Short mmCIF file of C-alpha atoms and ligand atoms in Angstrom, two decimals:
data_model
loop_
_atom_site.label_atom_id
_atom_site.label_comp_id
_atom_site.label_asym_id
_atom_site.label_seq_id
_atom_site.Cartn_x
_atom_site.Cartn_y
_atom_site.Cartn_z
CA MET S 13 98.46 87.35 87.64
CA LYS S 14 98.84 86.36 91.29
CA LYS S 15 98.96 89.10 93.89
CA VAL S 16 101.11 89.70 96.95
CA TYR S 17 100.51 92.26 99.67
CA ILE S 18 103.40 93.18 101.95
CA LYS S 19 103.43 95.47 104.97
CA SER S 20 106.58 96.84 106.64
CA TYR S 21 106.37 97.66 110.34
CA GLY S 22 109.96 98.54 111.10
CA CYS S 23 113.14 100.40 110.31
CA GLN S 24 114.60 101.19 106.87
CA MET S 25 116.26 97.78 106.76
CA ASN S 26 112.87 96.22 107.26
CA VAL S 27 111.52 98.32 104.37
CA TYR S 28 114.51 97.30 102.25
CA ASP S 29 113.86 93.62 103.06
CA SER S 30 110.23 94.01 101.96
CA GLY S 31 111.40 95.29 98.58
CA ARG S 32 113.74 92.34 98.22
CA MET S 33 110.99 89.85 99.09
CA ILE S 34 108.88 91.31 96.28
CA ASP S 35 111.90 90.98 93.97
CA LEU S 36 112.02 87.28 94.90
CA LEU S 37 108.33 86.72 94.22
CA LYS S 38 108.06 88.57 90.90
CA PRO S 39 109.73 85.78 88.88
CA LEU S 40 107.14 83.40 90.38
CA GLY S 41 104.38 85.49 88.84
CA TYR S 42 103.36 87.58 91.87
CA GLU S 43 102.64 91.29 91.47
CA PRO S 44 102.47 93.61 94.47
CA GLN S 45 99.09 95.03 95.45
CA ALA S 46 98.32 97.85 97.86
CA ASN S 47 96.02 96.05 100.32
CA TYR S 48 95.38 92.55 101.64
CA PRO S 49 91.79 91.71 100.54
CA GLY S 50 91.95 89.23 97.69
CA ALA S 51 95.73 88.76 97.83
CA ASP S 52 97.20 85.30 97.19
CA ILE S 53 100.05 85.99 99.59
CA VAL S 54 100.06 88.36 102.55
CA ILE S 55 103.45 89.10 104.12
CA LEU S 56 103.64 90.95 107.41
CA ASN S 57 107.24 92.12 107.77
CA THR S 58 107.29 92.79 111.47
CA CYS S 59 109.29 94.82 113.98
CA HIS S 60 110.09 93.77 117.55
CA ILE S 61 111.86 96.90 118.79
CA ARG S 62 109.14 98.18 121.14
CA GLU S 63 106.05 96.59 122.61
CA LYS S 64 103.68 98.66 120.50
CA ALA S 65 105.28 97.60 117.22
CA ASP S 66 104.95 94.02 118.39
CA GLU S 67 101.27 94.18 119.28
CA LYS S 68 100.28 95.46 115.84
CA LEU S 69 101.05 92.08 114.30
CA PHE S 70 98.32 90.20 116.15
CA SER S 71 95.66 92.83 115.60
CA ASP S 72 96.49 92.85 111.89
CA LEU S 73 96.38 89.04 111.75
CA GLY S 74 92.91 89.14 113.29
CA ARG S 75 91.76 91.57 110.62
CA ILE S 76 93.23 89.52 107.77
CA ARG S 77 91.78 86.17 108.92
CA PRO S 78 88.20 86.69 107.56
CA TYR S 79 89.62 87.46 104.10
CA GLN S 80 91.70 84.31 104.25
CA GLU S 81 88.59 82.29 105.15
CA GLU S 82 86.56 83.94 102.42
CA LYS S 83 89.21 82.97 99.89
CA SER S 84 89.36 79.41 101.11
CA ASP S 85 85.50 79.18 100.93
CA SER S 86 85.82 79.89 97.24
CA GLY S 87 88.40 77.08 96.90
CA ARG S 88 91.49 79.27 96.72
CA ARG S 89 94.26 80.07 99.18
CA MET S 90 95.65 83.14 100.81
CA LEU S 91 99.02 82.31 102.30
CA VAL S 92 99.67 84.36 105.43
CA ILE S 93 103.37 84.87 106.12
CA VAL S 94 104.96 86.49 109.18
CA ALA S 95 108.45 87.76 108.37
CA GLY S 96 110.86 90.10 110.13
CA CYS S 97 112.00 90.52 113.68
CA VAL S 98 108.89 89.29 115.54
CA GLY S 99 109.05 86.20 113.35
CA GLN S 100 112.66 85.68 114.42
CA ALA S 101 111.95 86.28 118.10
CA GLN S 102 108.76 84.26 118.45
CA GLY S 103 109.03 81.64 115.70
CA GLY S 104 106.66 78.71 116.30
CA GLU S 105 104.87 80.57 119.13
CA ILE S 106 103.14 82.64 116.45
CA ILE S 107 101.70 79.53 114.82
CA LYS S 108 100.54 78.21 118.20
CA ARG S 109 98.69 81.46 118.87
CA THR S 110 97.40 81.99 115.31
CA PRO S 111 97.37 78.57 113.58
CA TYR S 112 96.17 80.04 110.30
CA VAL S 113 99.62 81.56 109.73
CA ASP S 114 101.27 79.47 107.00
CA ILE S 115 104.91 80.54 107.26
CA VAL S 116 107.08 82.22 109.88
CA LEU S 117 110.57 83.38 108.99
CA GLY S 118 113.22 85.79 110.20
CA PRO S 119 115.28 88.53 108.54
CA GLN S 120 118.11 86.14 107.61
CA THR S 121 116.13 83.44 105.79
CA TYR S 122 113.87 85.31 103.41
CA HIS S 123 115.96 84.29 100.38
CA ARG S 124 114.40 80.85 100.96
CA LEU S 125 110.90 82.25 100.62
CA PRO S 126 110.17 80.76 97.15
CA GLU S 127 110.83 77.20 98.37
CA MET S 128 108.89 77.80 101.60
CA ILE S 129 105.92 79.05 99.56
CA ALA S 130 106.11 76.03 97.27
CA ARG S 131 106.11 73.74 100.33
CA ALA S 132 103.25 75.61 101.97
CA LEU S 133 101.15 75.38 98.81
CA ARG S 134 101.70 71.61 98.76
CA THR S 135 100.59 71.14 102.36
CA VAL S 136 96.91 70.64 102.89
CA ASP S 137 96.92 69.92 106.60
CA GLY S 138 97.63 73.56 107.37
CA LYS S 139 100.78 72.80 109.35
CA GLY S 140 102.84 75.99 109.47
CA ILE S 141 106.44 76.25 108.30
CA VAL S 142 108.97 77.94 110.55
CA ASP S 143 112.46 78.97 109.39
CA THR S 144 114.27 81.24 111.80
CA GLU S 145 117.77 79.92 111.34
CA PHE S 146 120.85 82.06 111.06
CA PRO S 147 122.14 80.22 108.00
CA LEU S 148 125.79 79.99 107.07
CA GLU S 149 125.10 81.22 103.55
CA THR S 150 124.12 84.86 103.36
CA LYS S 151 120.85 85.81 101.77
CA PHE S 152 122.65 88.51 99.74
CA ASP S 153 124.31 85.80 97.63
CA SER S 154 121.00 84.43 96.43
CA LEU S 155 118.80 87.50 96.03
CA PRO S 156 117.88 88.64 92.52
CA GLU S 157 118.85 92.07 91.24
CA MET S 158 117.07 94.86 93.03
CA SER S 159 114.08 96.37 91.26
CA GLU S 160 111.22 96.86 93.71
CA GLY S 161 111.04 100.22 95.41
CA VAL S 162 113.75 101.71 93.21
CA GLY S 163 112.92 105.37 92.60
CA PRO S 164 115.19 108.41 92.36
CA SER S 165 116.27 107.67 95.93
CA ALA S 166 117.07 104.10 96.98
CA PHE S 167 118.24 102.12 99.99
CA LEU S 168 121.20 99.77 99.78
CA SER S 169 121.83 97.41 102.67
CA ILE S 170 125.58 97.03 103.30
CA GLN S 171 125.81 95.82 106.87
CA GLU S 172 123.57 93.79 109.11
CA GLY S 173 123.23 92.59 112.62
CA CYS S 174 124.80 93.88 115.78
CA ASP S 175 127.36 92.71 118.33
CA LYS S 176 126.93 95.61 120.71
CA PHE S 177 124.18 94.30 122.98
CA CYS S 178 122.81 97.52 124.39
CA THR S 179 120.80 96.34 127.38
CA PHE S 180 117.48 97.68 126.05
CA CYS S 181 117.70 96.30 122.52
CA VAL S 182 116.44 93.18 120.72
CA VAL S 183 118.33 93.72 117.47
CA PRO S 184 121.36 91.52 118.28
CA TYR S 185 118.88 88.69 118.96
CA THR S 186 116.62 89.23 115.97
CA ARG S 187 119.19 90.14 113.32
CA GLY S 188 122.12 88.12 114.58
CA ALA S 189 125.84 88.87 114.52
CA GLU S 190 127.39 91.77 112.68
CA PHE S 191 128.12 91.13 109.02
CA SER S 192 129.46 93.44 106.30
CA ARG S 193 128.87 92.77 102.61
CA PRO S 194 132.04 92.67 100.49
CA VAL S 195 132.99 95.98 98.82
CA GLN S 196 132.62 94.44 95.36
CA ASP S 197 128.99 93.42 96.00
CA VAL S 198 128.10 96.87 97.29
CA LEU S 199 129.73 98.57 94.28
CA ARG S 200 127.93 96.26 91.87
CA GLU S 201 124.55 96.94 93.46
CA ALA S 202 125.21 100.68 93.59
CA GLN S 203 126.17 100.71 89.89
CA SER S 204 123.01 98.83 88.98
CA LEU S 205 120.97 101.38 90.92
CA ALA S 206 122.76 104.19 89.07
CA ASP S 207 121.95 102.45 85.77
CA LYS S 208 118.29 102.53 86.78
CA GLY S 209 118.48 106.30 87.23
CA VAL S 210 118.91 106.41 91.01
CA LYS S 211 120.32 109.77 92.12
CA GLU S 212 120.52 109.24 95.86
CA ILE S 213 121.67 106.12 97.70
CA THR S 214 121.22 105.61 101.42
CA LEU S 215 123.52 102.90 102.73
CA LEU S 216 121.80 100.90 105.43
CA GLY S 217 122.93 98.94 108.43
CA GLN S 218 122.00 98.56 112.10
CA ASN S 219 125.51 99.81 112.72
CA VAL S 220 126.34 101.07 109.30
CA ASN S 221 129.50 102.88 110.39
CA ALA S 222 130.88 99.65 111.85
CA TYR S 223 131.12 98.56 108.18
CA HIS S 224 134.28 96.56 107.47
CA GLY S 225 133.82 94.92 104.09
CA ILE S 226 136.51 92.90 102.41
CA ASP S 227 138.17 94.90 99.61
CA PRO S 228 137.95 94.01 95.89
CA GLN S 229 141.29 92.18 96.05
CA GLY S 230 139.96 90.13 98.93
CA GLY S 231 142.76 91.22 101.22
CA LYS S 232 142.13 94.14 103.53
CA GLU S 233 138.96 95.43 105.09
CA TRP S 234 137.50 98.79 104.15
CA GLY S 235 135.72 101.10 106.54
CA LEU S 236 132.71 103.20 105.62
CA GLY S 237 134.79 106.31 104.83
CA ARG S 238 136.75 104.46 102.17
CA LEU S 239 133.61 102.86 100.75
CA LEU S 240 131.93 106.27 100.43
CA GLU S 241 134.98 107.54 98.55
CA LYS S 242 134.69 104.72 96.03
CA LEU S 243 130.92 105.14 95.71
CA SER S 244 131.47 108.84 94.99
CA ASP S 245 133.02 107.83 91.66
CA ILE S 246 129.78 106.36 90.37
CA LYS S 247 128.35 108.63 87.68
CA GLY S 248 124.73 109.63 88.05
CA VAL S 249 124.66 109.11 91.81
CA GLU S 250 124.65 112.65 93.19
CA ARG S 251 123.95 112.06 96.85
CA LEU S 252 125.16 109.55 99.41
CA ARG S 253 123.73 109.01 102.87
CA TYR S 254 124.15 106.32 105.51
CA MET S 255 122.26 105.17 108.58
CA THR S 256 122.20 104.19 111.45
CA SER S 257 125.52 105.02 113.06
CA HIS S 258 126.89 104.37 116.52
CA PRO S 259 129.05 107.03 118.24
CA ARG S 260 131.77 104.48 119.00
CA ASP S 261 132.31 103.74 115.30
CA MET S 262 132.52 107.36 114.11
CA ASP S 263 136.14 107.17 112.97
CA GLU S 264 138.39 109.88 111.50
CA ASP S 265 137.98 108.64 107.90
CA LEU S 266 134.23 108.90 108.11
CA ILE S 267 134.31 112.36 109.69
CA LEU S 268 136.68 113.55 106.95
CA ALA S 269 134.40 112.08 104.27
CA HIS S 270 131.98 114.85 105.25
CA ARG S 271 134.70 117.39 104.38
CA ASP S 272 136.21 115.79 101.29
CA LEU S 273 133.36 114.12 99.45
CA PRO S 274 130.79 116.57 98.10
CA LYS S 275 128.31 113.76 97.39
CA VAL S 276 128.19 112.80 101.07
CA MET S 277 125.25 114.81 102.35
CA PRO S 278 125.68 117.13 105.34
CA PHE S 279 123.38 115.11 107.56
CA LEU S 280 124.08 112.54 110.24
CA HIS S 281 121.71 110.40 112.28
CA LEU S 282 123.74 109.54 115.36
CA PRO S 283 121.67 108.07 118.19
CA VAL S 284 122.88 108.94 121.68
CA GLN S 285 119.90 107.62 123.72
CA SER S 286 120.75 109.57 126.90
CA GLY S 287 122.89 112.46 128.08
CA SER S 288 123.69 110.85 131.43
CA ASP S 289 126.93 108.86 131.81
CA ARG S 290 125.34 106.70 134.48
CA ILE S 291 122.49 105.70 132.17
CA LEU S 292 124.77 105.30 129.15
CA GLU S 293 126.74 102.81 131.21
CA ALA S 294 123.64 100.94 132.34
CA MET S 295 122.56 100.82 128.70
CA ASN S 296 125.96 99.32 127.79
CA ARG S 297 126.53 102.01 125.18
CA LYS S 298 130.23 101.88 126.10
CA HIS S 299 130.87 105.61 125.75
CA LYS S 300 130.33 108.74 127.76
CA ALA S 301 128.40 111.86 126.81
CA ALA S 302 131.76 113.65 126.36
CA LEU S 303 132.61 111.40 123.39
CA TYR S 304 129.37 112.43 121.73
CA PHE S 305 130.18 116.12 122.13
CA GLU S 306 133.68 115.51 120.80
CA ILE S 307 132.36 113.87 117.64
CA ILE S 308 129.85 116.67 117.06
CA GLN S 309 132.58 119.24 117.48
CA LYS S 310 134.88 117.49 114.99
CA LEU S 311 132.05 117.15 112.49
CA ARG S 312 131.15 120.80 112.80
CA GLU S 313 134.78 121.78 112.28
CA VAL S 314 134.97 119.96 108.96
CA ARG S 315 131.39 120.64 107.88
CA PRO S 316 129.95 123.61 109.81
CA ASP S 317 126.46 123.30 108.28
CA ILE S 318 126.02 119.60 109.08
CA ALA S 319 122.51 118.73 110.27
CA LEU S 320 122.27 116.32 113.18
CA SER S 321 119.60 113.89 114.22
CA SER S 322 119.39 111.40 117.07
CA ASP S 323 117.36 108.81 118.98
CA PHE S 324 116.49 109.08 122.67
CA ILE S 325 115.06 106.70 125.22
CA VAL S 326 113.45 108.16 128.34
CA GLY S 327 112.68 106.19 131.48
CA PHE S 328 115.40 103.55 131.18
CA PRO S 329 115.51 101.62 134.51
CA GLY S 330 117.11 103.73 137.23
CA GLU S 331 116.80 107.02 135.32
CA THR S 332 116.49 109.84 137.87
CA GLU S 333 115.39 113.44 137.38
CA ALA S 334 119.07 114.42 137.31
CA ASP S 335 119.81 111.85 134.57
CA PHE S 336 116.89 113.11 132.56
CA GLU S 337 118.07 116.70 133.06
CA ALA S 338 121.46 115.65 131.61
CA THR S 339 119.63 114.46 128.48
CA LEU S 340 117.82 117.79 128.18
CA ASN S 341 121.13 119.59 128.56
CA LEU S 342 122.72 117.53 125.82
CA VAL S 343 119.80 118.39 123.55
CA ARG S 344 120.12 122.09 124.39
CA ASP S 345 123.84 122.00 123.63
CA VAL S 346 123.66 120.14 120.33
CA LYS S 347 120.38 121.50 118.89
CA PHE S 348 119.25 118.70 116.61
CA HIS S 349 117.60 119.25 113.24
CA MET S 350 115.29 116.38 114.07
CA ALA S 351 115.13 113.49 116.51
CA TYR S 352 113.15 110.43 117.50
CA SER S 353 112.34 109.85 121.14
CA PHE S 354 110.75 106.86 122.82
CA LYS S 355 109.59 105.69 126.21
CA TYR S 356 111.69 102.76 127.35
CA SER S 357 109.90 99.55 126.48
CA PRO S 358 111.10 96.44 128.35
CA ARG S 359 111.78 93.74 125.79
CA PRO S 360 111.64 90.04 126.65
CA GLY S 361 115.09 88.48 126.95
CA THR S 362 117.03 91.73 127.20
CA PRO S 363 119.00 92.59 130.38
CA GLY S 364 117.15 95.90 130.77
CA SER S 365 113.81 94.19 131.25
CA ALA S 366 115.15 92.34 134.33
CA MET S 367 116.66 95.43 135.93
CA GLU S 368 115.26 96.74 139.18
CA SER S 369 113.94 100.28 139.54
CA GLN S 370 111.83 100.30 136.40
CA VAL S 371 110.48 103.81 135.90
CA PRO S 372 106.70 104.21 136.29
CA GLU S 373 104.71 104.74 133.11
CA GLU S 374 103.45 108.23 134.14
CA VAL S 375 107.01 109.42 134.74
CA LYS S 376 108.08 108.08 131.35
CA SER S 377 105.17 109.87 129.68
CA GLU S 378 105.94 113.15 131.44
CA ARG S 379 109.61 113.00 130.50
CA LEU S 380 108.81 112.07 126.92
CA SER S 381 106.53 115.03 126.38
CA CYS S 382 109.01 117.38 128.06
CA LEU S 383 111.84 116.13 125.83
CA GLN S 384 109.68 116.22 122.72
CA ASP S 385 108.63 119.82 123.41
CA LEU S 386 112.27 120.82 123.54
CA LEU S 387 113.21 118.84 120.41
CA ILE S 388 110.26 120.27 118.49
CA SER S 389 111.12 123.83 119.50
CA HIS S 390 114.60 123.35 118.06
CA GLN S 391 113.26 121.72 114.94
CA ILE S 392 110.94 124.66 114.31
CA GLU S 393 113.77 127.11 114.96
CA VAL S 394 116.11 125.32 112.54
CA ASN S 395 113.37 125.14 109.91
CA GLN S 396 112.54 128.85 110.32
CA LYS S 397 116.17 129.71 109.66
CA MET S 398 115.83 128.21 106.19
CA ILE S 399 113.35 130.88 105.09
CA GLY S 400 114.98 133.00 102.39
CA GLN S 401 117.70 130.42 101.72
CA ARG S 402 118.33 128.51 98.52
CA THR S 403 118.59 124.75 98.82
CA SER S 404 118.68 121.79 96.42
CA VAL S 405 115.84 119.29 96.51
CA LEU S 406 115.51 115.84 94.97
CA LEU S 407 111.87 115.64 93.92
CA ASP S 408 110.94 112.04 94.57
CA ARG S 409 107.44 112.09 95.96
CA GLN S 410 104.03 113.37 94.92
CA GLY S 411 102.45 115.93 97.24
CA LYS S 412 98.83 115.79 98.37
CA ARG S 413 97.65 118.38 95.86
CA GLU S 414 97.88 118.08 92.09
CA GLY S 415 101.12 119.60 90.78
CA GLN S 416 102.68 119.48 94.23
CA TYR S 417 105.90 117.57 94.74
CA LEU S 418 107.94 116.74 97.77
CA GLY S 419 111.61 116.00 98.26
CA ARG S 420 114.52 116.24 100.65
CA ASN S 421 117.21 118.87 100.72
CA PRO S 422 120.79 117.91 101.70
CA TYR S 423 119.88 118.35 105.39
CA MET S 424 117.03 115.80 105.11
CA GLN S 425 114.39 118.49 105.52
CA SER S 426 111.19 117.80 103.56
CA VAL S 427 110.47 120.53 101.04
CA TYR S 428 107.15 121.01 99.20
CA VAL S 429 107.08 122.79 95.82
CA GLU S 430 104.76 123.27 92.86
CA ALA S 431 106.50 121.70 89.90
CA ASN S 432 106.10 120.55 86.34
CA PRO S 433 105.70 116.72 86.39
CA ARG S 434 108.75 116.51 84.12
CA LEU S 435 110.86 117.58 87.07
CA TRP S 436 110.01 114.47 89.05
CA GLY S 437 113.21 112.60 89.89
CA GLN S 438 115.37 115.69 89.31
CA ILE S 439 117.43 117.70 91.75
CA VAL S 440 116.18 121.29 91.59
CA GLU S 441 117.17 124.53 93.29
CA VAL S 442 114.48 125.89 95.57
CA ASP S 443 114.09 129.22 97.37
CA ILE S 444 112.49 128.51 100.75
CA THR S 445 109.49 130.71 101.44
CA ASP S 446 107.89 129.17 104.53
CA ALA S 447 108.69 126.79 107.37
CA PHE S 448 106.62 124.46 109.57
CA GLN S 449 107.35 121.89 112.25
CA ASN S 450 108.04 119.02 109.87
CA SER S 451 108.50 120.62 106.48
CA LEU S 452 109.41 123.63 104.36
CA THR S 453 107.78 125.12 101.30
CA GLY S 454 109.51 126.94 98.48
CA LYS S 455 109.64 127.97 94.85
CA ILE S 456 111.77 126.34 92.20
CA VAL S 457 114.42 128.56 90.67
CA VAL S 458 115.74 128.33 87.12
CA GLU S 459 112.96 125.94 86.22
CA GLU S 460 113.21 126.97 82.53
CA ARG S 461 116.85 126.01 82.33
CA VAL S 462 116.27 122.61 83.94
CA ILE S 463 113.39 121.87 81.57
CA GLU S 464 115.52 122.81 78.57
CA ALA S 465 118.26 120.52 79.75
CA ALA S 466 115.84 117.64 80.37
N1 SAH W 7 121.43 100.61 115.90
C1 SAH W 7 120.89 101.83 116.30
C2 SAH W 7 119.46 101.78 116.76
C3 SAH W 7 118.53 100.70 116.34
S1 SAH W 7 116.97 100.66 117.13
C4 SAH W 7 121.75 102.40 117.40
O1 SAH W 7 122.59 101.75 117.95
O2 SAH W 7 121.56 103.53 117.76
C5 SAH W 7 116.31 102.27 116.83
C6 SAH W 7 116.01 103.04 118.04
O3 SAH W 7 114.95 102.45 118.77
C7 SAH W 7 117.14 103.12 119.05
O4 SAH W 7 118.08 104.08 118.71
C8 SAH W 7 116.44 103.40 120.33
O5 SAH W 7 116.32 104.78 120.55
C9 SAH W 7 115.06 102.80 120.12
N2 SAH W 7 114.87 101.60 120.94
C10 SAH W 7 115.50 100.42 120.82
N3 SAH W 7 115.09 99.56 121.78
C11 SAH W 7 114.19 100.22 122.54
C12 SAH W 7 113.42 99.87 123.68
N4 SAH W 7 113.52 98.69 124.27
N5 SAH W 7 112.57 100.82 124.19
C13 SAH W 7 112.48 102.04 123.61
N6 SAH W 7 113.17 102.40 122.54
C14 SAH W 7 114.03 101.52 121.99
FE1 SF4 W 8 120.54 97.84 119.35
FE2 SF4 W 8 122.65 98.91 120.52
FE3 SF4 W 8 122.97 97.30 118.45
FE4 SF4 W 8 121.94 99.71 118.10
S1 SF4 W 8 124.01 99.25 118.82
S2 SF4 W 8 121.18 97.80 117.23
S3 SF4 W 8 120.75 99.99 119.93
S4 SF4 W 8 122.17 96.72 120.45
FE1 F3S W 9 112.44 96.60 114.16
FE2 F3S W 9 113.96 94.60 113.46
FE3 F3S W 9 114.35 97.02 112.43
S1 F3S W 9 113.21 94.99 115.47
S2 F3S W 9 113.74 98.34 114.07
S3 F3S W 9 112.56 95.75 112.14
S4 F3S W 9 115.90 95.53 112.97
#
């Protein structure tokens, strides 16, 4: 059996893509393995979003190289493949810098991986293959049925690419133009996941709520609200989530889905980036902070317990103390369940990187830690409030200790419990007994009844 090692560096879509690449290689006789030494194929599925993510690729390549040489000394080959968003952005440059890389491809061409591998294995002169096209055919039409990475909770990619061109972001360049998969394709894939025992589906897209897939009759376009309604009919799927959303695409249908569809979980990741209108404009987010507050208010009206999460960038060019204060105020007003925050990282080719008045690194660091302190204090407070409450948890991961399992409740909080292994993959009721910064612990209720039913 031949072995493939794959590493994901990026977002959930990047993780999803890694699973699909394994699905493509399995019929060719490749089995996944957990590390790169000895592998016949090493795939680095890269991320270009911030400088740090980018740099990891080259340090990893340096570490892998001796193993590739060792393999070639014994007359065999280790193909080294760079996939993902750095592959798309840098293409042939990667092979110039690290000539031992055999293949470079982007997120839109990985369905061609089998033929690229066949070509690479035929070449002896070590000349690298680069395929970073945005092909007319979509990869979704030629990917095999999903199997890799399918547990009780699975990702399903429904939308890709981005036309919004925020001035800090590389995604429109690395993933290409916005594209929504047809409703029929999404329903088919969701049903096949349900048939495999999947209980929770997270719909993925860079702008998932900009979804506008062609309907089953091939006439009209459906938005995400309508799609969620249809997905709610699938038996066995108990929970639906979606990410990542943009405030401008949070339409009425989608907000009402949180009221009308019990399977749609009361959680929303809605990045705002900044609380300052001036900075939002410079970022080309095309909305004001007021719109964000309006959406949150509407959501809380229809679903008062909804948990909110967001992304923030501090130190965008031109950000003043007053702008940063506006971000802190937004955070104080909304009180997020969780959030991701980053120092602005100038990305090659984006308008932001050419802007004057770049913010000094020390200021960025100061602001980041100030913002994170505030976010963490809210997160702890929200978690503490769960103590004594009953919540449902989908047990889909093993804890560190024997007999310990981990899962998410509807609000995306991580909950640790002691459980009988037979409960793995089930949704159980848990009484929360303790709370920490990033997780909760609790005790399973009515365990006997669930076991009897199982
Ligand atoms: N499509 C999503 C975000 C995708 S990128 C949206 O529109 O919100 C994920 C997150 O990375 C962003 O929300 C942003 O907070 C962060 N990010 C993107 N580019 C960045 C950059 N150049 N520097 C720092 N953070 C960045
Ligand atoms: Fe990037 Fe903006 Fe598109 Fe999100 S909406 S992927 S931040 S350009
Ligand atoms: Fe990174 Fe590409 Fe995702 S840049 S965040 S892997 S879309």
